[in-house]
Short mmCIF file of C-alpha atoms in Angstrom, two decimals:
data_model
loop_
_atom_site.label_atom_id
_atom_site.label_comp_id
_atom_site.label_asym_id
_atom_site.label_seq_id
_atom_site.Cartn_x
_atom_site.Cartn_y
_atom_site.Cartn_z
CA MET A 7 -63.77 18.89 39.72
CA SER A 8 -65.00 21.08 36.89
CA GLY A 9 -68.63 20.81 35.86
CA GLU A 10 -67.64 21.29 32.25
CA ARG A 11 -69.65 18.93 30.05
CA THR A 12 -67.72 16.54 27.70
CA THR A 13 -67.72 17.72 24.11
CA ALA A 14 -70.74 15.78 22.57
CA SER A 15 -68.89 13.22 20.32
CA ASP A 16 -71.91 11.19 19.26
CA PRO A 17 -75.52 12.40 19.00
CA TYR A 18 -76.76 8.86 19.98
CA PHE A 19 -74.38 8.46 22.93
CA PRO A 20 -73.42 12.02 24.12
CA ASP A 21 -72.18 10.64 27.47
CA HIS A 22 -69.60 8.46 25.75
CA GLY A 23 -66.13 9.61 24.50
CA ASP A 24 -64.44 12.94 24.71
CA ALA A 25 -63.60 14.78 21.47
CA ARG A 26 -61.17 17.18 23.14
CA TYR A 27 -58.32 14.63 22.72
CA ARG A 28 -57.47 11.52 20.87
CA VAL A 29 -55.72 8.33 21.87
CA HIS A 30 -53.27 6.75 19.37
CA ARG A 31 -52.16 3.79 21.46
CA TYR A 32 -53.47 1.60 24.36
CA GLU A 33 -51.33 -0.82 26.31
CA LEU A 34 -53.47 -3.13 28.51
CA ALA A 35 -51.89 -5.53 31.08
CA LEU A 36 -54.64 -7.66 32.50
CA ASP A 37 -54.87 -10.42 35.15
CA TYR A 38 -58.12 -12.46 34.96
CA ARG A 39 -59.37 -15.18 37.31
CA PRO A 40 -62.41 -16.98 35.78
CA GLY A 41 -63.72 -18.56 38.94
CA PRO A 42 -64.44 -15.38 40.91
CA ASN A 43 -64.60 -13.29 37.74
CA ARG A 44 -61.87 -10.98 38.94
CA LEU A 45 -60.07 -8.61 36.73
CA ALA A 46 -57.17 -6.46 37.65
CA GLY A 47 -55.55 -4.23 35.11
CA THR A 48 -53.13 -1.44 34.24
CA ALA A 49 -54.09 0.69 31.14
CA ARG A 50 -51.50 2.98 29.63
CA LEU A 51 -52.89 5.46 27.02
CA SER A 52 -50.69 7.46 24.72
CA ALA A 53 -52.81 10.55 23.64
CA ILE A 54 -52.64 13.93 21.98
CA ALA A 55 -54.54 16.91 23.16
CA GLY A 56 -56.81 18.79 20.66
CA ARG A 57 -56.88 22.34 19.59
CA ALA A 58 -57.44 23.78 23.08
CA PRO A 59 -55.41 23.27 26.30
CA LEU A 60 -56.80 20.47 28.42
CA THR A 61 -57.58 21.49 32.00
CA GLU A 62 -59.32 18.24 32.34
CA PHE A 63 -60.41 15.28 30.15
CA HIS A 64 -62.73 12.20 30.53
CA LEU A 65 -62.33 8.51 30.16
CA ASP A 66 -65.08 5.90 29.97
CA LEU A 67 -64.77 3.16 32.64
CA SER A 68 -67.62 1.43 34.32
CA GLY A 69 -67.78 -0.32 37.82
CA PHE A 70 -64.17 -0.84 38.81
CA LYS A 71 -62.29 0.35 41.76
CA VAL A 72 -59.56 2.80 40.62
CA GLY A 73 -56.31 2.35 42.53
CA ARG A 74 -54.03 4.89 40.94
CA ILE A 75 -53.89 7.44 37.94
CA LEU A 76 -50.85 9.10 36.61
CA VAL A 77 -50.73 11.73 33.79
CA ASP A 78 -47.25 12.22 32.44
CA GLY A 79 -46.05 10.40 35.66
CA ARG A 80 -47.71 12.76 38.00
CA ALA A 81 -50.84 12.19 40.15
CA PRO A 82 -53.85 14.22 38.98
CA HIS A 83 -57.13 15.04 40.63
CA TYR A 84 -59.80 12.65 39.57
CA ALA A 85 -63.35 11.56 40.21
CA HIS A 86 -64.96 8.37 39.05
CA ARG A 87 -68.69 7.99 38.98
CA GLY A 88 -71.44 7.27 36.55
CA GLY A 89 -69.12 5.33 34.22
CA LYS A 90 -67.00 8.51 33.72
CA LEU A 91 -63.45 8.93 34.96
CA ARG A 92 -62.96 12.74 35.16
CA VAL A 93 -59.23 13.64 35.25
CA ARG A 94 -57.69 16.98 36.04
CA PRO A 95 -53.98 17.03 35.37
CA ALA A 96 -51.61 18.79 37.88
CA LYS A 97 -51.19 21.43 35.34
CA PRO A 98 -53.09 21.90 32.03
CA LEU A 99 -51.98 20.08 29.00
CA PRO A 100 -51.08 22.44 26.10
CA ALA A 101 -52.97 22.30 22.89
CA GLY A 102 -51.52 19.55 20.63
CA ALA A 103 -49.43 18.09 23.34
CA ALA A 104 -48.64 14.43 23.51
CA PHE A 105 -49.39 12.94 27.02
CA THR A 106 -49.70 9.58 28.70
CA VAL A 107 -52.40 8.33 31.16
CA GLU A 108 -51.84 5.37 33.32
CA VAL A 109 -54.80 3.84 35.15
CA HIS A 110 -54.65 0.99 37.70
CA TYR A 111 -58.03 -0.63 38.38
CA ALA A 112 -59.58 -3.88 39.61
CA GLY A 113 -62.98 -5.41 40.21
CA ASN A 114 -65.51 -7.86 38.90
CA PRO A 115 -66.27 -6.83 35.27
CA LYS A 116 -69.77 -6.80 34.17
CA PRO A 117 -71.71 -5.69 31.04
CA VAL A 118 -72.61 -2.12 30.61
CA ARG A 119 -76.29 -1.63 30.77
CA SER A 120 -77.97 -0.51 27.35
CA PRO A 121 -81.34 -0.54 25.51
CA TRP A 122 -80.23 -3.88 24.04
CA GLY A 123 -79.18 -5.58 27.23
CA GLY A 124 -75.75 -5.94 28.72
CA LEU A 125 -72.74 -4.99 26.48
CA GLY A 126 -69.08 -5.61 26.78
CA TRP A 127 -67.54 -8.11 29.18
CA GLU A 128 -69.63 -11.17 29.63
CA GLU A 129 -68.82 -13.89 32.12
CA LEU A 130 -69.49 -17.34 30.67
CA THR A 131 -70.03 -20.72 32.41
CA ASP A 132 -66.33 -21.31 31.92
CA GLY A 133 -64.53 -18.19 30.74
CA ALA A 134 -65.44 -14.85 29.29
CA LEU A 135 -65.95 -12.92 26.02
CA VAL A 136 -66.21 -9.34 25.08
CA ALA A 137 -68.70 -8.08 22.53
CA SER A 138 -68.83 -4.30 22.95
CA GLN A 139 -70.91 -2.84 20.05
CA PRO A 140 -71.78 -0.03 20.46
CA VAL A 141 -70.74 1.18 24.00
CA GLY A 142 -69.53 -1.80 25.93
CA ALA A 143 -65.73 -1.23 25.91
CA PRO A 144 -65.72 0.62 29.28
CA SER A 145 -66.87 -2.71 30.89
CA TRP A 146 -63.26 -3.83 30.87
CA PHE A 147 -60.78 -0.95 30.23
CA PRO A 148 -60.67 2.83 30.34
CA CYS A 149 -61.03 4.32 27.03
CA ASN A 150 -62.18 7.31 24.84
CA ASP A 151 -65.28 5.39 23.71
CA ARG A 152 -66.29 6.77 20.36
CA PRO A 153 -65.91 5.10 17.05
CA ALA A 154 -63.90 7.88 15.32
CA ASP A 155 -61.11 7.54 17.98
CA LYS A 156 -59.00 4.80 16.56
CA ALA A 157 -55.75 3.54 18.12
CA SER A 158 -53.31 0.67 18.11
CA TYR A 159 -53.53 -1.83 21.01
CA GLN A 160 -51.14 -4.15 22.85
CA ILE A 161 -53.14 -6.47 25.16
CA SER A 162 -51.50 -8.75 27.71
CA VAL A 163 -53.69 -11.23 29.51
CA ASN A 164 -52.58 -13.43 32.51
CA THR A 165 -54.90 -16.27 33.31
CA PRO A 166 -54.98 -19.98 34.41
CA SER A 167 -53.03 -22.09 31.92
CA ALA A 168 -56.08 -24.30 31.04
CA TYR A 169 -57.65 -21.33 29.15
CA THR A 170 -56.92 -20.16 25.80
CA VAL A 171 -56.98 -16.31 25.31
CA VAL A 172 -57.81 -14.94 21.94
CA ALA A 173 -57.68 -11.22 20.99
CA GLY A 174 -57.77 -9.44 17.69
CA GLY A 175 -54.35 -8.99 16.27
CA ARG A 176 -51.03 -10.92 16.09
CA LEU A 177 -50.02 -13.18 19.03
CA LEU A 178 -46.63 -11.90 20.04
CA THR A 179 -45.81 -14.19 23.00
CA ARG A 180 -47.33 -16.90 25.25
CA THR A 181 -45.40 -17.38 28.43
CA THR A 182 -46.24 -19.95 31.09
CA LYS A 183 -45.03 -19.74 34.63
CA ALA A 184 -46.35 -22.21 37.21
CA SER A 185 -50.07 -22.55 36.61
CA THR A 186 -50.63 -19.35 34.71
CA THR A 187 -50.06 -18.22 31.15
CA THR A 188 -49.55 -14.71 29.86
CA TRP A 189 -50.78 -14.04 26.30
CA VAL A 190 -49.59 -10.89 24.55
CA TYR A 191 -51.45 -9.64 21.41
CA GLU A 192 -50.58 -6.62 19.20
CA GLN A 193 -53.12 -4.95 16.99
CA SER A 194 -51.21 -2.39 15.03
CA ALA A 195 -54.01 -1.20 12.85
CA PRO A 196 -56.11 1.71 14.05
CA THR A 197 -58.96 0.22 16.07
CA SER A 198 -62.07 1.69 17.64
CA SER A 199 -62.59 0.86 21.28
CA TYR A 200 -65.91 -1.05 20.53
CA LEU A 201 -64.06 -3.34 18.11
CA VAL A 202 -61.42 -4.51 20.62
CA GLY A 203 -62.38 -8.22 21.00
CA LEU A 204 -61.37 -10.81 23.62
CA ALA A 205 -62.33 -14.41 24.40
CA ILE A 206 -61.08 -16.55 27.25
CA GLY A 207 -62.22 -20.18 27.18
CA MET A 208 -61.52 -23.85 26.74
CA HIS A 209 -60.88 -23.88 23.02
CA GLN A 210 -59.07 -26.06 20.47
CA THR A 211 -57.20 -23.98 17.90
CA VAL A 212 -57.37 -24.95 14.24
CA LEU A 213 -56.22 -23.41 11.01
CA LEU A 214 -58.64 -22.60 8.20
CA GLY A 215 -57.16 -23.36 4.76
CA ASP A 216 -53.50 -22.78 3.68
CA PRO A 217 -52.91 -19.14 3.24
CA GLY A 218 -49.74 -19.69 1.14
CA LEU A 219 -47.40 -16.91 0.30
CA GLY A 220 -49.07 -13.47 0.83
CA GLY A 221 -52.26 -15.09 2.08
CA VAL A 222 -54.23 -14.17 5.12
CA PRO A 223 -53.68 -16.58 8.03
CA GLN A 224 -57.13 -17.69 9.37
CA SER A 225 -57.47 -19.51 12.70
CA ALA A 226 -60.43 -20.72 14.64
CA HIS A 227 -60.88 -21.37 18.31
CA VAL A 228 -63.61 -23.90 19.02
CA PRO A 229 -64.79 -26.14 21.82
CA ALA A 230 -63.59 -29.62 20.95
CA HIS A 231 -67.05 -31.22 20.92
CA LEU A 232 -68.06 -28.68 18.16
CA LEU A 233 -65.18 -29.30 15.79
CA PRO A 234 -66.78 -31.82 13.41
CA ARG A 235 -69.77 -29.51 12.82
CA PHE A 236 -67.59 -26.47 12.77
CA SER A 237 -65.36 -27.90 10.02
CA ARG A 238 -68.32 -28.11 7.66
CA ASP A 239 -69.96 -24.87 8.61
CA PHE A 240 -66.84 -22.75 8.06
CA ALA A 241 -65.24 -24.79 5.30
CA ARG A 242 -65.79 -22.09 2.80
CA GLN A 243 -64.59 -19.22 4.69
CA PRO A 244 -61.22 -19.25 2.90
CA ALA A 245 -63.15 -18.99 -0.40
CA MET A 246 -65.17 -16.09 1.00
CA MET A 247 -61.80 -14.38 1.87
CA GLN A 248 -60.55 -14.96 -1.73
CA LEU A 249 -63.85 -13.42 -3.17
CA PHE A 250 -63.96 -10.47 -0.78
CA GLU A 251 -60.31 -9.62 -1.50
CA GLU A 252 -61.22 -9.71 -5.24
CA LEU A 253 -64.34 -7.42 -4.76
CA PHE A 254 -63.29 -5.20 -1.94
CA GLY A 255 -59.46 -5.07 -2.03
CA PRO A 256 -56.77 -6.66 0.11
CA TYR A 257 -57.80 -7.79 3.58
CA PRO A 258 -57.04 -4.84 5.83
CA PHE A 259 -55.39 -6.65 8.75
CA GLY A 260 -52.62 -9.11 9.34
CA GLU A 261 -54.78 -12.15 10.26
CA TYR A 262 -58.41 -13.17 10.97
CA ALA A 263 -59.65 -15.33 13.80
CA VAL A 264 -63.07 -16.72 14.62
CA VAL A 265 -64.01 -17.82 18.10
CA VAL A 266 -67.04 -20.07 18.97
CA ALA A 267 -68.06 -19.57 22.61
CA ASP A 268 -69.47 -22.75 24.28
CA GLU A 269 -72.72 -20.94 24.79
CA GLU A 270 -75.53 -19.56 22.63
CA LEU A 271 -75.24 -15.91 21.42
CA ASP A 272 -78.16 -13.85 20.14
CA VAL A 273 -76.16 -12.79 17.15
CA PRO A 274 -72.54 -13.17 16.01
CA VAL A 275 -70.43 -10.01 16.61
CA GLU A 276 -67.45 -8.68 14.88
CA ALA A 277 -64.38 -7.35 16.38
CA GLN A 278 -61.16 -6.04 14.69
CA GLY A 279 -59.55 -9.05 13.02
CA LEU A 280 -61.84 -11.34 15.08
CA SER A 281 -65.42 -12.58 14.93
CA LEU A 282 -67.41 -14.17 17.82
CA PHE A 283 -70.09 -16.87 17.21
CA GLY A 284 -72.31 -19.00 19.49
CA THR A 285 -73.00 -22.76 19.50
CA ASN A 286 -76.27 -21.92 17.89
CA HIS A 287 -74.39 -20.71 14.84
CA VAL A 288 -72.72 -24.11 14.35
CA ASP A 289 -75.17 -26.83 13.13
CA GLY A 290 -73.05 -28.85 10.80
CA ALA A 291 -75.26 -27.96 7.81
CA ARG A 292 -73.95 -24.50 6.89
CA GLY A 293 -77.24 -22.94 8.31
CA SER A 294 -75.49 -19.88 9.31
CA GLU A 295 -73.05 -19.41 6.33
CA ARG A 296 -74.53 -16.11 5.43
CA LEU A 297 -73.48 -14.86 8.95
CA VAL A 298 -69.90 -16.09 8.36
CA ALA A 299 -69.78 -13.99 5.29
CA HIS A 300 -71.44 -11.07 7.08
CA GLU A 301 -68.83 -10.98 9.89
CA LEU A 302 -65.99 -11.42 7.50
CA ALA A 303 -67.18 -8.46 5.35
CA HIS A 304 -67.25 -6.26 8.39
CA GLN A 305 -63.48 -6.46 8.50
CA TRP A 306 -63.54 -4.04 5.48
CA PHE A 307 -66.92 -2.26 6.25
CA GLY A 308 -67.13 -1.18 9.80
CA ASN A 309 -63.58 -2.19 11.03
CA SER A 310 -61.16 -0.80 8.57
CA VAL A 311 -63.52 1.73 7.20
CA THR A 312 -65.13 3.04 10.32
CA ILE A 313 -68.23 5.32 10.75
CA ALA A 314 -67.50 8.82 12.38
CA ASP A 315 -70.57 8.25 14.66
CA TRP A 316 -73.51 5.87 15.14
CA ARG A 317 -75.89 7.87 12.80
CA HIS A 318 -74.01 6.14 9.92
CA ILE A 319 -74.35 2.58 11.06
CA TRP A 320 -76.11 1.54 7.85
CA LEU A 321 -72.65 1.92 6.16
CA ASN A 322 -71.44 -1.01 8.33
CA GLU A 323 -74.65 -3.16 8.12
CA GLY A 324 -75.83 -2.35 4.69
CA LEU A 325 -72.48 -3.26 2.96
CA ALA A 326 -72.00 -6.44 5.16
CA LYS A 327 -75.56 -7.46 4.31
CA TYR A 328 -74.81 -6.89 0.59
CA ALA A 329 -71.68 -8.96 1.02
CA GLU A 330 -73.91 -11.82 2.08
CA TRP A 331 -75.77 -11.41 -1.14
CA LEU A 332 -72.57 -11.24 -3.26
CA TRP A 333 -71.31 -14.43 -1.70
CA SER A 334 -74.60 -16.24 -2.36
CA GLU A 335 -74.57 -15.01 -5.96
CA ARG A 336 -70.97 -15.94 -6.60
CA SER A 337 -71.16 -19.27 -4.83
CA GLY A 338 -74.09 -20.66 -6.97
CA GLY A 339 -76.81 -19.60 -4.52
CA ARG A 340 -79.59 -17.09 -5.06
CA ALA A 341 -78.70 -14.05 -7.10
CA ALA A 342 -78.55 -10.64 -5.41
CA GLN A 343 -81.51 -9.48 -7.34
CA GLU A 344 -83.67 -12.41 -5.96
CA LEU A 345 -82.47 -11.72 -2.39
CA ALA A 346 -83.15 -8.00 -2.95
CA ALA A 347 -86.73 -8.78 -3.97
CA ALA A 348 -87.25 -11.00 -0.87
CA ALA A 349 -85.91 -8.21 1.31
CA HIS A 350 -88.21 -5.60 -0.42
CA ARG A 351 -91.25 -7.77 0.17
CA MET A 352 -90.41 -8.08 3.78
CA LEU A 353 -89.86 -4.34 4.18
CA ALA A 354 -92.99 -3.50 2.28
CA ALA A 355 -95.05 -5.20 5.01
CA GLN A 356 -93.33 -3.36 7.72
CA PRO A 357 -93.87 0.25 9.14
CA GLN A 358 -92.29 2.89 6.96
CA ASP A 359 -90.64 4.91 9.79
CA LEU A 360 -86.99 4.28 9.27
CA LYS A 361 -84.61 6.95 7.92
CA LEU A 362 -81.57 4.81 6.93
CA ALA A 363 -78.92 7.47 7.09
CA ASP A 364 -80.07 8.63 10.69
CA PRO A 365 -82.24 5.91 12.28
CA GLY A 366 -82.01 7.21 15.79
CA ARG A 367 -80.69 5.12 18.70
CA LYS A 368 -83.90 3.26 19.11
CA LEU A 369 -83.72 1.77 15.60
CA MET A 370 -80.04 1.56 14.91
CA PHE A 371 -80.18 -2.28 15.29
CA ASP A 372 -83.60 -2.81 13.82
CA ASP A 373 -83.83 -5.68 11.36
CA ARG A 374 -85.07 -3.23 8.71
CA LEU A 375 -81.76 -1.28 8.78
CA TYR A 376 -79.97 -4.25 7.64
CA GLU A 377 -82.34 -5.20 4.83
CA ARG A 378 -82.83 -1.66 3.68
CA GLY A 379 -79.17 -1.02 3.81
CA GLY A 380 -78.49 -4.05 1.53
CA LEU A 381 -81.23 -2.77 -0.76
CA ALA A 382 -79.72 0.68 -0.87
CA VAL A 383 -76.40 -0.79 -1.96
CA HIS A 384 -78.25 -2.86 -4.54
CA ALA A 385 -79.95 0.21 -5.90
CA VAL A 386 -76.55 1.92 -6.41
CA ARG A 387 -75.39 -1.22 -8.28
CA CYS A 388 -78.28 -1.14 -10.53
CA ALA A 389 -77.85 2.58 -11.19
CA LEU A 390 -74.09 2.36 -11.85
CA GLY A 391 -73.90 -0.97 -13.60
CA ASP A 392 -71.57 -3.78 -12.47
CA ASP A 393 -68.34 -2.51 -13.84
CA ALA A 394 -68.59 0.93 -12.18
CA PHE A 395 -70.26 -0.44 -9.08
CA PHE A 396 -67.50 -2.88 -8.28
CA ARG A 397 -64.78 -0.26 -9.02
CA MET A 398 -66.67 2.09 -6.68
CA LEU A 399 -66.96 -0.50 -3.98
CA ARG A 400 -63.23 -1.51 -4.12
CA ASP A 401 -62.12 2.11 -4.17
CA TRP A 402 -64.29 3.01 -1.12
CA ALA A 403 -62.62 0.28 0.89
CA THR A 404 -59.26 1.14 -0.45
CA VAL A 405 -59.21 4.90 -0.25
CA HIS A 406 -60.71 4.86 3.34
CA ARG A 407 -58.58 1.97 4.60
CA HIS A 408 -58.15 2.47 8.34
CA GLY A 409 -60.05 5.69 8.12
CA VAL A 410 -63.37 7.31 9.25
CA VAL A 411 -66.32 7.90 7.03
CA THR A 412 -69.87 9.52 6.83
CA THR A 413 -72.89 8.94 4.72
CA ALA A 414 -72.38 12.23 2.94
CA GLY A 415 -68.83 11.00 2.05
CA PHE A 416 -70.19 7.75 0.60
CA THR A 417 -72.86 9.57 -1.45
CA ALA A 418 -70.23 11.94 -2.95
CA HIS A 419 -68.02 8.96 -3.73
CA VAL A 420 -70.84 7.12 -5.53
CA ALA A 421 -71.60 10.16 -7.64
CA ARG A 422 -68.03 10.11 -9.03
CA TYR A 423 -68.76 6.61 -10.72
CA ALA A 424 -72.18 7.42 -12.07
CA ASP A 425 -72.79 8.42 -15.71
CA VAL A 426 -76.17 9.88 -14.77
CA PRO A 427 -77.16 11.83 -11.65
CA VAL A 428 -77.83 9.63 -8.60
CA ASP A 429 -78.84 12.33 -6.12
CA GLU A 430 -82.64 11.62 -6.17
CA LEU A 431 -82.00 7.86 -6.00
CA LEU A 432 -79.72 8.12 -2.93
CA THR A 433 -81.95 10.73 -1.26
CA ALA A 434 -84.87 8.38 -1.54
CA TRP A 435 -83.12 5.32 -0.13
CA LEU A 436 -81.18 7.09 2.64
CA TYR A 437 -83.11 10.09 3.85
CA GLN A 438 -86.87 9.27 3.13
CA PRO A 439 -88.69 6.87 5.28
CA SER A 440 -91.04 5.50 2.56
CA LEU A 441 -89.77 2.44 0.71
CA PRO A 442 -88.69 3.14 -2.91
CA PRO A 443 -89.57 0.62 -5.68
CA LEU A 444 -87.46 -2.50 -6.02
CA PRO A 445 -84.25 -1.63 -7.87
CA SER A 446 -83.60 -3.56 -10.94
CA SER A 447 -81.03 -3.24 -13.87
CA HIS A 448 -81.20 -4.10 -17.42
CA ARG A 449 -77.43 -3.81 -17.89
CA SER A 450 -75.43 -6.90 -18.59
CA PRO A 451 -74.01 -8.32 -15.26
CA SER A 452 -70.41 -9.26 -14.91
CA ILE A 453 -71.10 -12.16 -12.71
CA PRO A 454 -69.71 -15.39 -14.41
CA GLU A 455 -72.31 -17.76 -15.68
CA ARG A 456 -70.59 -20.66 -13.84
CA PRO A 457 -70.21 -20.09 -10.18
CA ALA A 458 -66.60 -19.38 -9.04
CA TYR A 459 -67.13 -21.41 -5.73
CA PRO A 460 -69.06 -24.48 -4.75
CA PRO A 461 -72.81 -24.05 -4.59
CA SER A 462 -74.15 -22.56 -1.28
CA ASN A 463 -77.11 -23.56 0.77
CA GLY A 464 -77.06 -20.40 2.99
CA GLY A 465 -78.36 -17.77 0.71
CA ALA A 466 -81.87 -17.09 1.94
CA ALA A 467 -82.56 -13.52 3.18
CA GLY A 468 -83.43 -13.83 6.81
CA ARG A 469 -86.17 -11.91 8.62
CA GLY A 470 -84.21 -11.73 11.97
CA ARG A 471 -81.42 -9.39 12.73
CA ALA A 472 -78.53 -10.75 10.66
CA SER A 473 -75.65 -9.90 12.90
CA ALA A 474 -73.97 -7.14 14.77
#
């Protein structure tokens, strides 16, 4: 095998992904047995070579046994070690050429090790779930694991019939033979590998609200014993969807599902068209309602509008944090200015060593990134005024729908809506570690005096990490 190093596709995770090609479709056929935690899979990738001929390319895949690989139907040379599947086709692939890769693999899936613990496939007491942010996708399928490489997915999972299988996207078929059922989901929207979600468990399926004509179908998959509490905690998610479509533009996917695992999770985690919560996020008192808003907002900011690499993670988390504040404000809870003041007080008491636009791998999930990200968005709102701010926000989500973005792109976008220069403001919030003064505005707000939605009791700014 060649000793050529993979083109560094992400400064925080240079060993993940290969920028020499891109994948435009994955077709995964999986067979999973929960008892022994045994996964056998066939992955078919449709890809396109980059600007140079490919004498070899790399896929990310952790600890499985690889049975067979085909590139355009022919067996290549390959080596699999250290989470990398290095493939050398029988003959080089021309620049710009379309090609297919088929990988047959099997084993006992387990999380990928990371500074934040295990990521990706997690075996539960009875079932499994996948929460891959940022580099856990190779724990269950071979992929080009970098956020900018977005593809469509078809996922087929065969498992014992007692289990419900939930994946992001539209359920195409559910076929039962003997004691097993095969579930086939299609996610046609471009999706980053870390955002491919999956949950296998004993769930009751319920619908949230009535989407009506042109509405977004919203489903929930919940352990039966949690349904009474869940029905209160998530009762206002349809109203959140209505508000966020008003503020951010049309929901970017065909449907939205939430799964509650029958175990506690450190934080909820978003996937494309899907969010995962734990039993600890369901208390029957809407105690985690801000997290319900946070995960839903990620469907626009993070999932549809995806960061080019992990340096820009504040664009995901800052905008999702600010969506929490907007929901609180619009539902009769605390106003965004009040929540911003609480976040500013918290940050003022913390070390001033976080550069928001490039926090470094060590701090990319620091609580302060979420709060300061929300404050940076609030500072933009105060500088632009509500009318221009909400036009800016909606246009950002609409223009870059299903695309890839950077911080520089965001600052250039904001500047187009400003009637005064905002360069110094953005530089202070995004690139300087010291905390700027609390932003405030004397412009007339456009928020209605009477709340558009029933009052919320979940608007407090939390000190802990809000969510993934």
